Amino acid sequence: MTISPPTGCPVNHTDFTPAKPALSYWKLLDDLREEAPIMWNDAHGVGFWMVQRHDQVLEVMQQPKLFSNDVIQAINPREDAIYFLPNMLNAPEHNDMRRLLNRWFSPAAVRKAEPLMVERANSLIDELIGEGRHEMMTGFAMRYPTDLLLQILGMPVEDGPQMVQWVEAIFGGAFGGEGGHAAVDKIKAYFAPAFEERRKNPGDPETDFLTYLLQTPMGDSLLSDEDLLTVCMTMMTAGLDTTRSALGYIFRDLALNDDHRTYVIENTDRLPDVVEEFVRLHNLIMQPGREVTEDVDFHGVHMKKGDVVWIGIAQACRDPREFADPTTFDPDRDNLGKHLGWGAGGHRCIGMHLARHEIVVALREWHKRIPDYRVVDPDGLMERGVQLSLQSMELEWDRR
Ligand code: HEM
């Protein structure tokens, strides 16, 4: 494996794995972006280039031939990294798999799931509203997207708590490690009998995801058994923790800022942009990676074939060169559509329409019933490193 020496650009020694007080990492990343557009990090074994400004991050994501998805995380990029699909495919296979999957996650498909979202949000709120107090990160924020994704994939909603534990283990192992791989195996073993069942008794491929995956060719051939299971494991891993973490940071912000909460309550038609602005402001995908495929001079930095690049989505989303007053919440900013919080190019988030709409419905239904609430210990909140998430957050409200 090649490891480039830092050719004249600043070297940074930050370890991005430990837990820190909430919102520390964004402050740190803002400072690093302003220190230099590109720097070399040597704190994680295999060093990597950190590309940090909006225009350069976009450039990397739009050049998949030069920056490949053989690597998708800057920290622990190869040794025992978990294999995800479609994330780790490159063109042309990647295009084929996205064509196969996109339909299932399109805006039209997501609109059809709206009644389910309303029902799940309200039945979870029914359970907790009388308590006047709720641990958000293991409660509503985790259970709501888990229940929804299981139902959308045609699996029993009762399996949510078990699925949550496995997904937690994958993130706990930072996308690798013995515990992470064991959890991957368990998620695959969970889906295997469901595929067997669909082989014997196919559902309607228009409405049943597993039957659709079994029957629909990618290019010229059907997916292998292993790929079927990897796709389902990926959807669970990529779809649950992200939405949960986004909900956590959003509810924290709304609890602490009455003006933001009032905006949400009074402007329900603006909720899609509220969510977009939060995805920009609080982007939790901290260390997405790429692999350099040939020696290149990138904005004055000599990168070698095989080097790893951290595409600084979180830094880019708060780059003052692109966004005025970037650390302020402003859902009315006119260039909101330019944020990179869902990624860009061919690998842009497949679940973005689903996640956005899930969060819109959660905010709308929650605030109808619990419009006023507080964080119990705002100064004690901690966030996880690697992929950002609040570790826990207790909310409280007055019982009526
Ligand atoms: C707030 C929630 C979410 C955020 C902020 C988010 C963010 C992202 C980002 C930034 C990427 C691009 C990463 C890169 O280029 O390396 C991505 C890719 C991806 N996301 Fe999401 N995501 C969210 C929710 C979801 C959901 C709900 C699902 C699935 C149900 C999902 C599935 C995926 C998959 C499969 C990819 C890889 C796409 C590809 O490589 O073609 N995500 N996401």
Coordinates of N, CA, C and O in Angstrom, one line a residue, residues 48-119:
F48 N -4.1 9.9 5.1 CA -5.0 10.3 4.0 C -5.0 11.8 3.8 O -4.7 12.5 4.7
W49 N -5.4 12.2 2.6 CA -5.5 13.6 2.3 C -6.9 14.1 2.7 O -7.9 13.4 2.3
M50 N -7.0 15.2 3.3 CA -8.3 15.8 3.7 C -8.6 16.9 2.7 O -7.9 18.0 2.8
V51 N -9.5 16.7 1.8 CA -9.9 17.8 0.9 C -11.1 18.4 1.5 O -12.1 17.8 1.9
Q52 N -11.1 19.8 1.7 CA -12.0 20.4 2.6 C -12.9 21.5 2.1 O -13.8 21.9 2.8
R53 N -12.6 22.1 1.0 CA -13.4 23.2 0.5 C -14.5 22.7 -0.5 O -14.3 21.8 -1.2
H54 N -15.6 23.5 -0.5 CA -16.7 23.1 -1.3 C -16.4 22.7 -2.7 O -16.7 21.6 -3.2
D55 N -15.7 23.6 -3.4 CA -15.5 23.4 -4.8 C -14.6 22.2 -5.1 O -14.8 21.4 -6.0
Q56 N -13.6 22.0 -4.2 CA -12.7 20.9 -4.4 C -13.3 19.5 -4.0 O -13.1 18.5 -4.6
V57 N -14.2 19.6 -3.0 CA -14.9 18.3 -2.6 C -15.8 17.9 -3.7 O -15.8 16.7 -4.1
L58 N -16.5 18.9 -4.3 CA -17.4 18.6 -5.4 C -16.6 18.0 -6.6 O -17.0 17.0 -7.2
E59 N -15.4 18.6 -6.8 CA -14.6 18.1 -7.9 C -14.2 16.7 -7.7 O -14.2 15.9 -8.7
V60 N -13.8 16.3 -6.5 CA -13.4 14.9 -6.3 C -14.6 14.0 -6.5 O -14.5 13.0 -7.3
M61 N -15.8 14.4 -6.1 CA -17.0 13.5 -6.2 C -17.4 13.4 -7.7 O -18.1 12.4 -8.0
Q62 N -17.1 14.4 -8.5 CA -17.5 14.4 -9.9 C -16.5 13.7 -10.8 O -16.6 13.7 -12.0
Q63 N -15.4 13.2 -10.2 CA -14.3 12.6 -11.0 C -14.1 11.1 -10.6 O -13.1 10.8 -10.0
P64 N -15.2 10.3 -10.8 CA -15.1 8.9 -10.3 C -14.0 8.1 -10.9 O -13.5 7.1 -10.3
K65 N -13.5 8.4 -12.1 CA -12.4 7.6 -12.7 C -11.1 7.9 -11.9 O -10.3 7.0 -11.7
L66 N -10.9 9.1 -11.5 CA -9.7 9.4 -10.8 C -9.8 9.1 -9.3 O -8.8 8.8 -8.6
F67 N -11.0 9.3 -8.7 CA -11.2 9.0 -7.3 C -12.2 7.9 -7.2 O -13.4 8.1 -7.3
S68 N -11.8 6.7 -7.0 CA -12.7 5.5 -7.1 C -13.3 5.1 -5.7 O -12.8 5.5 -4.7
N69 N -14.4 4.4 -5.8 CA -15.1 3.9 -4.6 C -14.6 2.6 -4.2 O -15.4 1.9 -3.4
D70 N -13.4 2.2 -4.6 CA -12.9 0.9 -4.0 C -12.7 1.2 -2.5 O -12.6 0.3 -1.7
V71 N -12.5 2.5 -2.2 CA -12.4 2.9 -0.8 C -13.5 3.9 -0.5 O -13.7 4.8 -1.3
I72 N -14.3 3.7 0.6 CA -15.4 4.7 0.9 C -15.3 5.3 2.2 O -16.1 6.0 2.7
Q73 N -14.2 5.0 3.0 CA -14.0 5.6 4.3 C -12.6 5.9 4.4 O -11.7 5.1 4.1
A74 N -12.3 7.1 5.0 CA -10.8 7.5 5.1 C -10.2 6.8 6.3 O -9.0 6.4 6.2
I75 N -10.9 6.6 7.3 CA -10.4 5.9 8.5 C -10.6 4.4 8.4 O -11.7 4.0 8.0
N76 N -9.6 3.6 8.6 CA -9.7 2.1 8.4 C -10.2 1.8 7.0 O -11.2 1.1 6.8
P77 N -9.5 2.3 5.9 CA -10.0 2.2 4.6 C -10.0 0.8 4.0 O -10.9 0.5 3.2
R78 N -9.1 0.0 4.3 CA -9.0 -1.3 3.6 C -8.9 -2.5 4.5 O -9.7 -3.5 4.3
E79 N -8.0 -2.5 5.4 CA -7.6 -3.7 6.2 C -8.8 -4.7 6.3 O -8.7 -5.8 5.8
D80 N -9.7 -4.3 7.1 CA -10.8 -5.2 7.3 C -12.2 -4.5 7.1 O -13.2 -4.7 7.8
A81 N -12.2 -3.6 6.2 CA -13.4 -2.8 5.9 C -14.5 -3.6 5.5 O -14.3 -4.6 4.7
I82 N -15.7 -3.3 5.9 CA -16.9 -4.0 5.5 C -17.3 -3.7 4.1 O -17.1 -2.5 3.6
Y83 N -17.7 -4.7 3.3 CA -18.1 -4.4 1.9 C -19.5 -4.0 1.8 O -20.4 -4.8 2.2
F84 N -19.8 -2.8 1.2 CA -21.2 -2.3 1.0 C -21.5 -2.2 -0.4 O -20.7 -1.8 -1.2
L85 N -22.8 -2.5 -0.7 CA -23.3 -2.4 -2.1 C -24.6 -1.5 -2.1 O -25.4 -1.7 -1.3
P86 N -24.7 -0.5 -3.0 CA -23.8 -0.3 -4.2 C -22.6 0.6 -4.0 O -21.9 0.9 -4.9
N87 N -22.4 1.0 -2.7 CA -21.4 2.0 -2.4 C -20.0 1.7 -3.0 O -19.3 2.6 -3.5
M88 N -19.6 0.4 -3.0 CA -18.2 0.1 -3.4 C -18.1 -0.4 -4.8 O -17.0 -0.9 -5.2
L89 N -19.1 -0.1 -5.6 CA -19.0 -0.4 -7.0 C -18.5 0.8 -7.8 O -18.8 1.9 -7.3
N90 N -17.9 0.6 -8.9 CA -17.5 1.7 -9.8 C -18.3 1.5 -11.1 O -18.8 0.4 -11.4
A91 N -18.3 2.5 -12.0 CA -19.0 2.4 -13.3 C -18.3 1.3 -14.1 O -17.0 1.1 -13.9
P92 N -18.9 0.5 -14.9 CA -20.3 0.6 -15.3 C -21.3 -0.2 -14.3 O -22.5 0.0 -14.3
E93 N -20.7 -1.1 -13.5 CA -21.5 -1.9 -12.6 C -22.4 -1.0 -11.7 O -23.5 -1.3 -11.4
H94 N -21.7 0.0 -11.2 CA -22.4 0.9 -10.2 C -23.7 1.5 -10.9 O -24.7 1.5 -10.3
N95 N -23.5 2.0 -12.1 CA -24.7 2.5 -12.8 C -25.8 1.5 -12.9 O -27.0 1.8 -12.7
D96 N -25.4 0.3 -13.2 CA -26.5 -0.8 -13.4 C -27.2 -1.0 -12.1 O -28.4 -1.2 -12.0
M97 N -26.4 -1.1 -11.0 CA -27.1 -1.4 -9.7 C -27.9 -0.2 -9.2 O -29.0 -0.4 -8.7
R98 N -27.5 1.0 -9.5 CA -28.3 2.2 -9.1 C -29.6 2.2 -9.9 O -30.6 2.5 -9.4
R99 N -29.5 1.8 -11.2 CA -30.7 1.7 -12.0 C -31.7 0.7 -11.4 O -32.9 1.0 -11.3
L100 N -31.2 -0.4 -10.9 CA -32.0 -1.4 -10.3 C -32.7 -0.9 -9.0 O -33.8 -1.1 -8.8
L101 N -31.9 -0.1 -8.2 CA -32.4 0.2 -6.9 C -33.1 1.6 -6.9 O -34.0 1.8 -6.0
N102 N -32.7 2.5 -7.7 CA -33.3 3.9 -7.6 C -34.8 3.9 -7.6 O -35.4 4.7 -6.8
R103 N -35.4 3.1 -8.4 CA -36.8 3.1 -8.5 C -37.5 2.9 -7.2 O -38.5 3.5 -6.9
W104 N -36.9 2.1 -6.3 CA -37.5 1.8 -5.0 C -37.4 3.0 -4.1 O -38.1 3.0 -3.1
F105 N -36.5 3.9 -4.4 CA -36.2 5.0 -3.4 C -36.6 6.3 -4.1 O -36.1 7.4 -3.6
S106 N -37.3 6.3 -5.2 CA -37.7 7.5 -5.9 C -38.6 8.4 -5.1 O -39.3 7.9 -4.2
P107 N -38.8 9.7 -5.5 CA -39.8 10.5 -4.8 C -41.2 9.9 -4.8 O -41.9 9.9 -3.8
A108 N -41.5 9.3 -6.0 CA -42.9 8.7 -6.1 C -43.0 7.6 -5.1 O -44.1 7.4 -4.4
A109 N -42.0 6.7 -5.0 CA -42.1 5.6 -4.1 C -42.2 6.0 -2.7 O -42.9 5.5 -1.8
V110 N -41.5 7.1 -2.4 CA -41.5 7.6 -1.0 C -42.8 8.2 -0.6 O -43.3 8.0 0.5
R111 N -43.4 8.9 -1.6 CA -44.8 9.5 -1.4 C -45.8 8.4 -1.0 O -46.6 8.6 -0.1
K112 N -45.6 7.3 -1.6 CA -46.6 6.2 -1.3 C -46.4 5.7 0.1 O -47.3 5.1 0.7
A113 N -45.2 5.9 0.7 CA -45.0 5.4 2.1 C -45.5 6.5 3.1 O -45.3 6.2 4.3
E114 N -46.0 7.6 2.7 CA -46.4 8.6 3.7 C -47.4 8.2 4.7 O -47.2 8.4 5.9
P115 N -48.5 7.4 4.4 CA -49.4 7.0 5.4 C -48.7 6.1 6.5 O -49.0 6.2 7.7
L116 N -47.8 5.3 6.0 CA -47.0 4.4 7.0 C -46.2 5.3 7.9 O -46.1 5.1 9.1
M117 N -45.6 6.4 7.4 CA -44.8 7.3 8.2 C -45.6 8.0 9.2 O -45.2 8.0 10.4
V118 N -46.8 8.4 8.8 CA -47.7 9.1 9.8 C -48.1 8.2 10.9 O -48.1 8.5 12.1
E119 N -48.4 6.9 10.4 CA -48.9 5.9 11.4 C -47.8 5.6 12.4 O -48.0 5.6 13.6

